PDB file of C-alpha atoms in Angstrom:
ATOM      1  CA  UNK A   1      51.793  -3.414  20.820  1.00 31.00           C
ATOM      2  CA  UNK A   2      55.339  -3.676  18.697  1.00 34.00           C
ATOM      3  CA  UNK A   3      55.650  -3.884  15.103  1.00 39.00           C
ATOM      4  CA  UNK A   4      57.729  -6.819  13.753  1.00 38.00           C
ATOM      5  CA  UNK A   5      60.245  -5.368  11.725  1.00 38.00           C
ATOM      6  CA  UNK A   6      59.854  -1.883  12.462  1.00 37.00           C
ATOM      7  CA  UNK A   7      62.481  -1.328  15.032  1.00 36.00           C
ATOM      8  CA  UNK A   8      64.336  -5.286  14.825  1.00 37.00           C
ATOM      9  CA  UNK A   9      64.518  -8.676  15.009  1.00 36.00           C
ATOM     10  CA  UNK A  10      62.039 -10.439  16.747  1.00 33.00           C
ATOM     11  CA  UNK A  11      59.465  -8.411  17.617  1.00 33.00           C
ATOM     12  CA  UNK A  12      55.878  -8.920  17.910  1.00 33.00           C
ATOM     13  CA  UNK A  13      53.826  -8.758  14.731  1.00 35.00           C
ATOM     14  CA  UNK A  14      50.088  -7.003  14.858  1.00 37.00           C
ATOM     15  CA  UNK A  15      48.417  -9.864  13.695  1.00 34.00           C
ATOM     16  CA  UNK A  16      44.607  -8.442  14.046  1.00 38.00           C
ATOM     17  CA  UNK A  17      43.915  -6.178  11.689  1.00 40.00           C
ATOM     18  CA  UNK A  18      41.063  -3.776  13.627  1.00 43.00           C
ATOM     19  CA  UNK A  19      43.563  -3.181  15.957  1.00 48.00           C
ATOM     20  CA  UNK A  20      46.377  -2.521  13.074  1.00 49.00           C
ATOM     21  CA  UNK A  21      44.841   0.880  11.698  1.00 51.00           C
ATOM     22  CA  UNK A  22      45.549   3.365  10.628  1.00 73.00           C
ATOM     23  CA  UNK A  23      48.539   4.073  10.124  1.00 85.00           C
ATOM     24  CA  UNK A  24      49.296   7.705   8.798  1.00 91.00           C
ATOM     25  CA  UNK A  25      51.454   8.818   6.268  1.00 92.00           C
ATOM     26  CA  UNK A  26      52.655  12.484   6.027  1.00 93.00           C
ATOM     27  CA  UNK A  27      54.272  13.066   1.887  1.00 94.00           C
ATOM     28  CA  UNK A  28      56.547  15.838   0.899  1.00 93.00           C
ATOM     29  CA  UNK A  29      59.692  16.563  -0.373  1.00 93.00           C
ATOM     30  CA  UNK A  30      62.140  14.344   2.305  1.00 93.00           C
ATOM     31  CA  UNK A  31      64.706  17.376   3.632  1.00 92.00           C
ATOM     32  CA  UNK A  32      63.056  20.193   2.079  1.00 93.00           C
ATOM     33  CA  UNK A  33      61.421  20.971   5.379  1.00 93.00           C
ATOM     34  CA  UNK A  34      59.362  24.495   5.195  1.00 93.00           C
ATOM     35  CA  UNK A  35      58.163  24.178   2.039  1.00 96.00           C
ATOM     36  CA  UNK A  36      54.519  24.338   0.819  1.00 96.00           C
ATOM     37  CA  UNK A  37      54.734  20.816  -0.631  1.00 95.00           C
ATOM     38  CA  UNK A  38      55.769  19.416   2.998  1.00 96.00           C
ATOM     39  CA  UNK A  39      53.396  20.450   4.087  1.00 97.00           C
ATOM     40  CA  UNK A  40      52.310  16.953   5.263  1.00 97.00           C
ATOM     41  CA  UNK A  41      55.041  15.955   6.681  1.00 97.00           C
ATOM     42  CA  UNK A  42      54.929  18.738   8.963  1.00 97.00           C
ATOM     43  CA  UNK A  43      51.494  17.913  10.100  1.00 97.00           C
ATOM     44  CA  UNK A  44      53.002  14.222  11.299  1.00 97.00           C
ATOM     45  CA  UNK A  45      55.656  15.567  13.328  1.00 97.00           C
ATOM     46  CA  UNK A  46      53.140  17.648  14.978  1.00 97.00           C
ATOM     47  CA  UNK A  47      51.076  14.716  15.465  1.00 97.00           C
ATOM     48  CA  UNK A  48      54.045  12.681  16.854  1.00 97.00           C
ATOM     49  CA  UNK A  49      54.593  15.740  19.629  1.00 97.00           C
ATOM     50  CA  UNK A  50      50.813  15.917  20.295  1.00 96.00           C
ATOM     51  CA  UNK A  51      50.937  12.086  20.553  1.00 96.00           C
ATOM     52  CA  UNK A  52      54.380  12.268  22.786  1.00 97.00           C
ATOM     53  CA  UNK A  53      56.708  10.402  20.340  1.00 97.00           C
ATOM     54  CA  UNK A  54      58.398  12.951  18.701  1.00 96.00           C
ATOM     55  CA  UNK A  55      61.886  11.700  19.758  1.00 96.00           C
ATOM     56  CA  UNK A  56      60.387   8.339  18.140  1.00 95.00           C
ATOM     57  CA  UNK A  57      61.104   8.252  14.200  1.00 97.00           C
ATOM     58  CA  UNK A  58      63.424   5.999  13.053  1.00 96.00           C
ATOM     59  CA  UNK A  59      64.474   4.876   9.792  1.00 96.00           C
ATOM     60  CA  UNK A  60      62.918   1.529   8.208  1.00 95.00           C
ATOM     61  CA  UNK A  61      65.519   1.120   5.071  1.00 95.00           C
ATOM     62  CA  UNK A  62      62.918  -1.772   3.444  1.00 94.00           C
ATOM     63  CA  UNK A  63      59.862   1.351   2.995  1.00 94.00           C
ATOM     64  CA  UNK A  64      62.264   3.863   2.629  1.00 96.00           C
ATOM     65  CA  UNK A  65      60.896   6.353   5.956  1.00 96.00           C
ATOM     66  CA  UNK A  66      61.115   6.989   8.943  1.00 96.00           C
ATOM     67  CA  UNK A  67      58.276   5.772  11.172  1.00 93.00           C
ATOM     68  CA  UNK A  68      57.644   6.376  14.903  1.00 94.00           C
ATOM     69  CA  UNK A  69      54.720   4.451  16.619  1.00 91.00           C
ATOM     70  CA  UNK A  70      51.764   6.041  18.362  1.00 93.00           C
ATOM     71  CA  UNK A  71      48.578   5.407  20.372  1.00 91.00           C
ATOM     72  CA  UNK A  72      45.453   7.961  19.850  1.00 90.00           C
ATOM     73  CA  UNK A  73      42.141   7.139  20.548  1.00 81.00           C
ATOM     74  CA  UNK A  74      42.807   3.112  21.805  1.00 81.00           C
ATOM     75  CA  UNK A  75      44.202   2.399  18.163  1.00 84.00           C
ATOM     76  CA  UNK A  76      48.272   1.957  17.698  1.00 85.00           C
ATOM     77  CA  UNK A  77      49.460   4.286  14.597  1.00 89.00           C
ATOM     78  CA  UNK A  78      52.474   3.797  12.517  1.00 89.00           C
ATOM     79  CA  UNK A  79      53.099   7.207  11.253  1.00 94.00           C
ATOM     80  CA  UNK A  80      54.919   7.464   8.160  1.00 95.00           C
ATOM     81  CA  UNK A  81      57.200   9.807   5.857  1.00 96.00           C
ATOM     82  CA  UNK A  82      59.214   9.160   2.924  1.00 96.00           C
ATOM     83  CA  UNK A  83      62.895   9.682   2.679  1.00 96.00           C
ATOM     84  CA  UNK A  84      62.006  10.092  -1.357  1.00 95.00           C
ATOM     85  CA  UNK A  85      60.809  13.473  -3.158  1.00 93.00           C
ATOM     86  CA  UNK A  86      57.373  13.730  -3.361  1.00 93.00           C
ATOM     87  CA  UNK A  87      56.917  11.883  -6.910  1.00 92.00           C
ATOM     88  CA  UNK A  88      58.258   9.117  -5.457  1.00 95.00           C
ATOM     89  CA  UNK A  89      56.677   8.924  -2.025  1.00 94.00           C
ATOM     90  CA  UNK A  90      53.800   6.257  -3.504  1.00 93.00           C
ATOM     91  CA  UNK A  91      56.990   3.796  -3.483  1.00 94.00           C
ATOM     92  CA  UNK A  92      57.411   4.193   0.307  1.00 94.00           C
ATOM     93  CA  UNK A  93      53.581   4.239   0.951  1.00 94.00           C
ATOM     94  CA  UNK A  94      53.350   0.978  -1.263  1.00 93.00           C
ATOM     95  CA  UNK A  95      56.263  -0.927   0.562  1.00 93.00           C
ATOM     96  CA  UNK A  96      54.745  -0.351   3.574  1.00 90.00           C
ATOM     97  CA  UNK A  97      51.431  -1.698   2.706  1.00 88.00           C
ATOM     98  CA  UNK A  98      53.185  -4.969   1.318  1.00 88.00           C
ATOM     99  CA  UNK A  99      55.549  -5.408   4.298  1.00 82.00           C
ATOM    100  CA  UNK A 100      52.867  -4.804   7.062  1.00 76.00           C
ATOM    101  CA  UNK A 101      49.576  -6.108   4.915  1.00 79.00           C
ATOM    102  CA  UNK A 102      47.915  -3.105   5.180  1.00 81.00           C
ATOM    103  CA  UNK A 103      44.805  -2.992   3.066  1.00 85.00           C
ATOM    104  CA  UNK A 104      44.408   0.971   1.092  1.00 87.00           C
ATOM    105  CA  UNK A 105      41.422   1.375   4.126  1.00 86.00           C
ATOM    106  CA  UNK A 106      43.947   1.354   6.796  1.00 86.00           C
ATOM    107  CA  UNK A 107      46.236   4.328   5.213  1.00 92.00           C
ATOM    108  CA  UNK A 108      45.630   7.831   6.164  1.00 93.00           C
ATOM    109  CA  UNK A 109      47.536  10.385   3.268  1.00 95.00           C
ATOM    110  CA  UNK A 110      48.634  13.366   4.639  1.00 97.00           C
ATOM    111  CA  UNK A 111      49.172  16.162   1.551  1.00 96.00           C
ATOM    112  CA  UNK A 112      49.450  20.062   0.380  1.00 97.00           C
ATOM    113  CA  UNK A 113      46.617  20.502  -2.290  1.00 97.00           C
ATOM    114  CA  UNK A 114      46.809  23.727  -4.676  1.00 96.00           C
ATOM    115  CA  UNK A 115      43.153  23.321  -5.285  1.00 96.00           C
ATOM    116  CA  UNK A 116      42.499  24.833  -1.404  1.00 96.00           C
ATOM    117  CA  UNK A 117      42.851  27.801  -0.034  1.00 96.00           C
ATOM    118  CA  UNK A 118      46.096  28.047   2.344  1.00 95.00           C
ATOM    119  CA  UNK A 119      44.208  27.413   5.327  1.00 90.00           C
ATOM    120  CA  UNK A 120      41.589  24.731   4.367  1.00 95.00           C
ATOM    121  CA  UNK A 121      41.933  21.220   5.765  1.00 96.00           C
ATOM    122  CA  UNK A 122      39.749  18.163   4.403  1.00 95.00           C
ATOM    123  CA  UNK A 123      38.841  14.789   4.647  1.00 93.00           C
ATOM    124  CA  UNK A 124      38.533  13.173   1.452  1.00 89.00           C
ATOM    125  CA  UNK A 125      37.874   9.073   0.873  1.00 82.00           C
ATOM    126  CA  UNK A 126      39.997   8.347  -2.551  1.00 67.00           C
ATOM    127  CA  UNK A 127      40.918  10.987  -4.856  1.00 57.00           C
ATOM    128  CA  UNK A 128      43.035   8.810  -7.257  1.00 55.00           C
ATOM    129  CA  UNK A 129      43.325   6.038  -9.660  1.00 47.00           C
ATOM    130  CA  UNK A 130      46.921   5.319  -7.642  1.00 50.00           C
ATOM    131  CA  UNK A 131      45.430   5.529  -4.518  1.00 45.00           C
ATOM    132  CA  UNK A 132      42.455   3.424  -4.680  1.00 55.00           C
ATOM    133  CA  UNK A 133      40.140   3.756  -1.483  1.00 77.00           C
ATOM    134  CA  UNK A 134      42.921   5.607   0.757  1.00 86.00           C
ATOM    135  CA  UNK A 135      41.788   8.977   3.299  1.00 92.00           C
ATOM    136  CA  UNK A 136      43.070  11.746   2.609  1.00 94.00           C
ATOM    137  CA  UNK A 137      44.005  14.630   4.553  1.00 96.00           C
ATOM    138  CA  UNK A 138      44.124  17.348   2.562  1.00 96.00           C
ATOM    139  CA  UNK A 139      46.228  20.278   3.140  1.00 97.00           C
ATOM    140  CA  UNK A 140      45.177  23.467   1.120  1.00 97.00           C
ATOM    141  CA  UNK A 141      48.090  25.735   0.460  1.00 97.00           C
ATOM    142  CA  UNK A 142      46.686  28.008  -2.513  1.00 96.00           C
ATOM    143  CA  UNK A 143      47.973  28.925  -5.948  1.00 96.00           C
ATOM    144  CA  UNK A 144      50.751  30.964  -7.210  1.00 96.00           C
ATOM    145  CA  UNK A 145      50.053  34.270  -8.066  1.00 93.00           C
ATOM    146  CA  UNK A 146      51.739  36.160 -10.950  1.00 94.00           C
ATOM    147  CA  UNK A 147      54.205  34.341 -12.906  1.00 95.00           C
ATOM    148  CA  UNK A 148      55.468  31.858 -10.378  1.00 95.00           C
ATOM    149  CA  UNK A 149      55.439  28.586 -11.660  1.00 97.00           C
ATOM    150  CA  UNK A 150      53.320  25.694  -9.561  1.00 97.00           C
ATOM    151  CA  UNK A 151      56.762  24.011  -9.233  1.00 96.00           C
ATOM    152  CA  UNK A 152      58.875  26.548  -8.209  1.00 97.00           C
ATOM    153  CA  UNK A 153      55.608  27.644  -5.821  1.00 97.00           C
ATOM    154  CA  UNK A 154      55.590  24.018  -3.951  1.00 97.00           C
ATOM    155  CA  UNK A 155      58.460  23.700  -3.471  1.00 96.00           C
ATOM    156  CA  UNK A 156      59.312  27.408  -2.015  1.00 96.00           C
ATOM    157  CA  UNK A 157      58.799  27.985   1.227  1.00 96.00           C
ATOM    158  CA  UNK A 158      55.831  29.804   3.504  1.00 96.00           C
ATOM    159  CA  UNK A 159      56.297  33.251   3.586  1.00 95.00           C
ATOM    160  CA  UNK A 160      56.436  34.852   6.758  1.00 94.00           C
ATOM    161  CA  UNK A 161      52.854  35.585   6.748  1.00 94.00           C
ATOM    162  CA  UNK A 162      51.647  31.938   5.793  1.00 95.00           C
ATOM    163  CA  UNK A 163      53.800  31.427   8.610  1.00 94.00           C
ATOM    164  CA  UNK A 164      52.281  32.988  11.232  1.00 93.00           C
ATOM    165  CA  UNK A 165      49.221  31.053   9.526  1.00 95.00           C
ATOM    166  CA  UNK A 166      51.020  27.666   9.516  1.00 94.00           C
ATOM    167  CA  UNK A 167      50.826  26.985  13.224  1.00 93.00           C
ATOM    168  CA  UNK A 168      46.775  26.974  13.388  1.00 95.00           C
ATOM    169  CA  UNK A 169      46.646  25.033   9.749  1.00 96.00           C
ATOM    170  CA  UNK A 170      48.782  22.262  11.441  1.00 97.00           C
ATOM    171  CA  UNK A 171      46.804  22.033  15.198  1.00 96.00           C
ATOM    172  CA  UNK A 172      43.343  21.959  12.213  1.00 97.00           C
ATOM    173  CA  UNK A 173      45.201  19.479  10.748  1.00 97.00           C
ATOM    174  CA  UNK A 174      45.945  17.546  13.521  1.00 97.00           C
ATOM    175  CA  UNK A 175      42.818  17.895  15.202  1.00 96.00           C
ATOM    176  CA  UNK A 176      40.573  16.913  11.973  1.00 95.00           C
ATOM    177  CA  UNK A 177      43.127  13.366  11.579  1.00 94.00           C
ATOM    178  CA  UNK A 178      42.467  12.471  14.714  1.00 94.00           C
ATOM    179  CA  UNK A 179      38.704  12.859  15.337  1.00 93.00           C
ATOM    180  CA  UNK A 180      38.024  10.602  11.957  1.00 91.00           C
ATOM    181  CA  UNK A 181      40.873   8.727  13.280  1.00 87.00           C
ATOM    182  CA  UNK A 182      38.077   7.936  16.736  1.00 87.00           C
ATOM    183  CA  UNK A 183      35.543   7.565  14.231  1.00 85.00           C
ATOM    184  CA  UNK A 184      36.817   4.067  12.879  1.00 75.00           C
ATOM    185  CA  UNK A 185      37.546   3.261  16.408  1.00 71.00           C
ATOM    186  CA  UNK A 186      34.910  -0.113  16.446  1.00 67.00           C
ATOM    187  CA  UNK A 187      32.817   0.435  19.287  1.00 65.00           C
ATOM    188  CA  UNK A 188      32.158  -3.223  21.785  1.00 60.00           C
ATOM    189  CA  UNK A 189      28.697  -5.359  20.910  1.00 54.00           C
ATOM    190  CA  UNK A 190      25.818  -3.436  23.416  1.00 48.00           C
ATOM    191  CA  UNK A 191      27.643  -0.248  23.321  1.00 49.00           C
ATOM    192  CA  UNK A 192      24.906   1.788  22.956  1.00 42.00           C
ATOM    193  CA  UNK A 193      27.074   5.123  22.929  1.00 43.00           C
TER     194      UNK A 193
END
C-alpha cells in the first residue's frame, strides 16, 4: 500500500476509505522538542518507533508536515507532524485532509491538555467547533503553579521529575491510541469475534 503523493509521483492511491483510515496527527510546536505543548509529537515519535517506521519520516511540502506510513492492526496509518507552531497546526491537518480526501472521522489528533493532570490520558470524540468529529487523544500536562503564565508553562520543557514520568505516559498514550484504532477495525461478515 502506498498513498499517492506522500513520497513521489506515480504511486498508487488508496481508494477504499475503510482501508485508508485512520490518520494520526501529533500536534505541537515543530522544532521546540521536549516542551509540554509538543507532547503530541513525542507520542507520534514513540508510535513510529513501536511500529518500526521511526526512520521513515518524510517532508510533505503540500501540507507542511513530516509524514510516515505505518501499519497497525491491519490498517494502514499515515502519521503526521505539522511543521508549524501549535496555533497553525490545523492548517496542515486541513491540507492533508483535503489532499487525501479524508473525513473528520478518519483523523486522530494527539495533543496536550492543561485541564488534565500530568500523566492522565484520554480519548474523546470531537471537542471543538473547528475539529468536527475528529477523535482526540489528550495528554495531561497539568496547570502551571505560582506566577508562571500558561504560555510560558506550555512552551517550557518538562522538569527532570516530569521527564522521568513522561516515558510511562508516552507508553500509555500509544497503547490507548492503538487500542482505539483496533476497535475501529471492521470485522468480516460472519465473524463472531
